[in-house]
Amino acid sequence: MGWALVAAAEPHHRKGWLKRFDPRFWTVDFARPMMASVTSDVPGSLRVETIFYRKQDLAGLIWEAEDRWDHPLLAYETRRDFRHTQLRFRWRSGGVKPLDALHGPTLTIEGRDAAGAPRAWYVRLWNYAEGTAEDAVVSLDFDALDGGFLLPGEADPVWAGDIDRMFISLVPPTYDGGDGVLGAPAAGWAEMSGIVCSGSGSVLAIGDVVMPELDPAKGGLGIASGYDDSYHLTPARLVRQMVQLGYRGDVVHYVGMSHYMRLEAAGGGFSASVAGGVLNAPCAAWHAGFAAACANAGLGVIWSLSYELFDAYCWDVWKQRASDGSPALTGWEPPSTLLSPANAAAMGYLQLVARAFVAIGAAAGLPLKFQVGEPWWWIASGGRICAYDAATTAALGAASVPIADVRGSLGAAQLAMLDALGVLLAGSTAALAAAARDEAGAAGLVSHLLVYLPTVLDPAAPAVRRANVPLGWATPAFDVLQLEDYDWVTGGRGAETAGARAAMVLRLGYPVAEQHYFSGFVLAAEDRAQWAAIADAADGARRAGVARTFIWALPQVARDGFVAFDGEDVVQAFDAVDFPLAIGREAMVATEFSTQIVSSPSGHEQRATEWAEARMRYDAGPGIRSEADVRALADFFRARRGAARAFRFRDPFDSSSAADGGLPTAVDQMLGVGDGARRQFALVKRYGAGDAEQVRSVRMPVEGSVRVSVDGLETAAFLVTDEGEILLDVAPVLGVAVRAGYLFDVPVRFAEDRLEVSRATFLAGEMASVPLVEVRAPW
């Protein structure tokens, strides 16, 4: 599988055209606790749903001059000049301030004036409306547009030549500029229909790239997404990206932990509520649109619901707690918390949420699929397990005992408590899946379980799997087991996944061919280099034979411009076979770099090296000593299809980690220093010293030749991964040196597609030429 990061679209990518103000590309934004969504289910129209909890709540319906939300290959062009553009639409609304009211819908335009000074203009839509305050046709000409409440007396002419964004404000009917909680949640809505944009400034170029689907025979590649990161976009915009980036089959959609719930005022804040239904109206409308868009595009949806809830909205008695009473809080800011599997009210709430989303899928005619996402007992800092909330303590009774640190040595009573916690967790997930299945009814439902490996199989806390990978999850408790490991992958510990996958097979019984794998994600844009490891992990899962691999997640894929495609494996085709060793021993060797040299008229030079590592070339011709060698070489050449397929070659001068080229020892090469968590170390060989030192990656150690030492002591507690890296059984402690020695081969290919040997010249002693060239390791 090949991949790339596209920083920006090239002109040839933008081969489509878009009318400015296309309904699919508007967004909404607002401050908590209110909620709003925008959908574009009807051509030429959009609808905003809102729910207000406070007098001061305000939602903005936004159009941006710069497309910040689409993948670079699919984004519309940035054009801040809105002149020579006219916009016309029908406005209908209810439950929000009407057009003619003070604080009614106002178009705020943010940009710069003709002199380049930052400005904002406030255009009262009622001034450009014909009709009633809740049903009118609005016509805006950006060449003749005035801000101000009363026209013409308060006219503030808009200069539309340099606009960043514009938004229409929506507020509750009681909005007066003051603060206060509403007596009851207030639902509102607004529609823009018959949207027509005209004029010479009305057309934008837009990316219209369509990536092919990855090979279905290899499991293809699916995409995951989440409502908490996409609530502000239209469903149509998301589904367009998924399809055109080549993702097919099922979409894993995490319903999130902070935007789907209804709220009620409680204790000076707001808490999750089921009054009037478990989902708020904007969320329900958005997901109905999303389900319909997926169905129309031929995508399935796996509805994903976790035990995670926005902490500010969670009832205190629902939370998992550590032994000191502190709640389980994640590292997000603001934090989320984890619901206690033993709390009947919390679990009942999740079951209602599951039913609501399954019902949305059923209404759209989708095959019904549901995922219990990352259910676990939270492990807080210092190894403190959060299993001491009142409900859990009551459920365990005498089995609840102190566990100061799950990473330490645990006694029989403590292990028994972990087993009992596993029973509680398994029971809660079974009930959640059963509720989803019951809602599906005769249509049936495929259940999924997502497990986050770095936490549940933490090598520093092996006993935790008793609680967080309970035997009650063993097949056939769920139809599909899904595994996720992004912290390992982005932390350079991806080799641990193969062993963890095997451990899960042994513990739960789901064969690899019935598992799914989640690869990703990159939290921050500045860490986009982590996509290399994520793509490798996804490709490794496909090679391992998992049923389906998903990239997590679409918002980060779009932000960083990640694309994946098949075909790179053909370019890097490799056969794990050795070049005939006897022939190779006499090879001539050339070491080459690529350096750009620019000479000035004075004779001074500027030199830039283009390769981080040398590239080796060989001529194996001198090793051909007999007709048997010629036949062996010809046979090997045909099997490699000439230059098409690479293979292993033993460099006659440099094939050992030892400085003198002799037999390797366990302390030849420094691989790295322990940090208490890292177990995976890449093999390297160092040349030179000081500032001139060059570090060569070694990806093809000779089987059985690798020797490893930790803190100077040789150890056999390791394995060599398929990628040629060392995976220690136990992570070295902080500051401890890891070294290794080994024999190694070089990946090469034939430099030419023709092999020429003449019997006459060979018998006359003329040497054949068999050029070989190094290739980069194909993984």
Coordinates of N, CA and C in Angstrom, one line a residue, residues 33-34 50-54 57 95 172-173 181-188 262-265 270-271 273 275-276 280-281:
P33 N -23.3 25.3 26.7 CA -23.9 24.0 26.5 C -24.8 23.8 25.3
M34 N -25.1 24.9 24.6 CA -26.1 24.8 23.5 C -25.6 23.9 22.5
T50 N -31.4 24.0 16.4 CA -30.7 24.5 17.6 C -31.5 24.0 18.8
I51 N -30.7 24.0 19.9 CA -31.3 23.8 21.2 C -30.6 24.8 22.2
F52 N -31.4 25.7 22.8 CA -30.8 26.7 23.6 C -31.1 26.4 25.1
Y53 N -30.1 26.6 26.0 CA -30.3 26.4 27.4 C -30.1 27.6 28.2
R54 N -29.5 28.7 27.6 CA -29.3 29.9 28.3 C -29.8 31.1 27.5
D57 N -27.2 32.2 24.8 CA -26.7 31.3 23.7 C -26.9 31.9 22.3
G95 N -38.7 29.4 16.6 CA -38.0 29.1 17.8 C -36.8 29.9 18.0
P172 N -32.0 32.6 21.0 CA -33.3 32.2 21.4 C -34.2 33.5 21.5
P173 N -35.6 33.2 21.5 CA -36.5 34.4 21.5 C -36.3 35.3 22.6
V181 N -30.1 31.2 32.9 CA -30.6 29.9 32.4 C -32.1 30.0 32.1
L182 N -32.4 29.4 30.9 CA -33.8 29.4 30.5 C -34.6 28.4 31.4
G183 N -35.9 28.7 31.6 CA -36.7 27.9 32.4 C -36.8 26.5 31.9
A184 N -36.7 26.3 30.6 CA -36.7 25.0 29.9 C -35.9 25.1 28.6
P185 N -35.3 24.0 28.2 CA -34.6 24.0 26.9 C -35.5 24.5 25.8
A186 N -35.0 25.3 24.9 CA -35.8 25.9 23.8 C -35.2 25.5 22.5
A187 N -36.0 24.8 21.7 CA -35.6 24.3 20.4 C -35.9 25.4 19.4
G188 N -35.1 25.5 18.4 CA -35.3 26.4 17.3 C -34.8 25.8 16.0
R262 N -29.1 15.2 25.4 CA -30.0 16.2 25.9 C -29.4 16.6 27.3
L263 N -29.7 17.8 27.7 CA -29.2 18.3 29.0 C -30.3 18.9 29.9
E264 N -30.1 18.9 31.1 CA -31.0 19.6 32.1 C -30.1 20.3 33.1
A265 N -30.7 21.5 33.5 CA -29.9 22.3 34.5 C -29.9 21.5 35.8
F270 N -25.0 21.8 33.9 CA -26.0 21.0 33.1 C -25.5 19.5 33.0
S271 N -26.5 18.6 33.1 CA -26.2 17.2 33.2 C -27.0 16.5 32.1
S273 N -29.6 14.2 30.3 CA -31.0 14.0 30.6 C -31.7 13.1 29.6
A275 N -35.2 13.5 29.4 CA -36.5 14.2 29.3 C -36.7 14.5 27.8
G276 N -37.7 14.0 27.2 CA -38.1 14.2 25.8 C -37.3 13.4 24.9
N280 N -30.4 15.0 21.6 CA -31.0 16.3 21.4 C -31.4 16.4 19.9
A281 N -32.3 17.3 19.6 CA -32.8 17.4 18.2 C -31.8 17.7 17.2

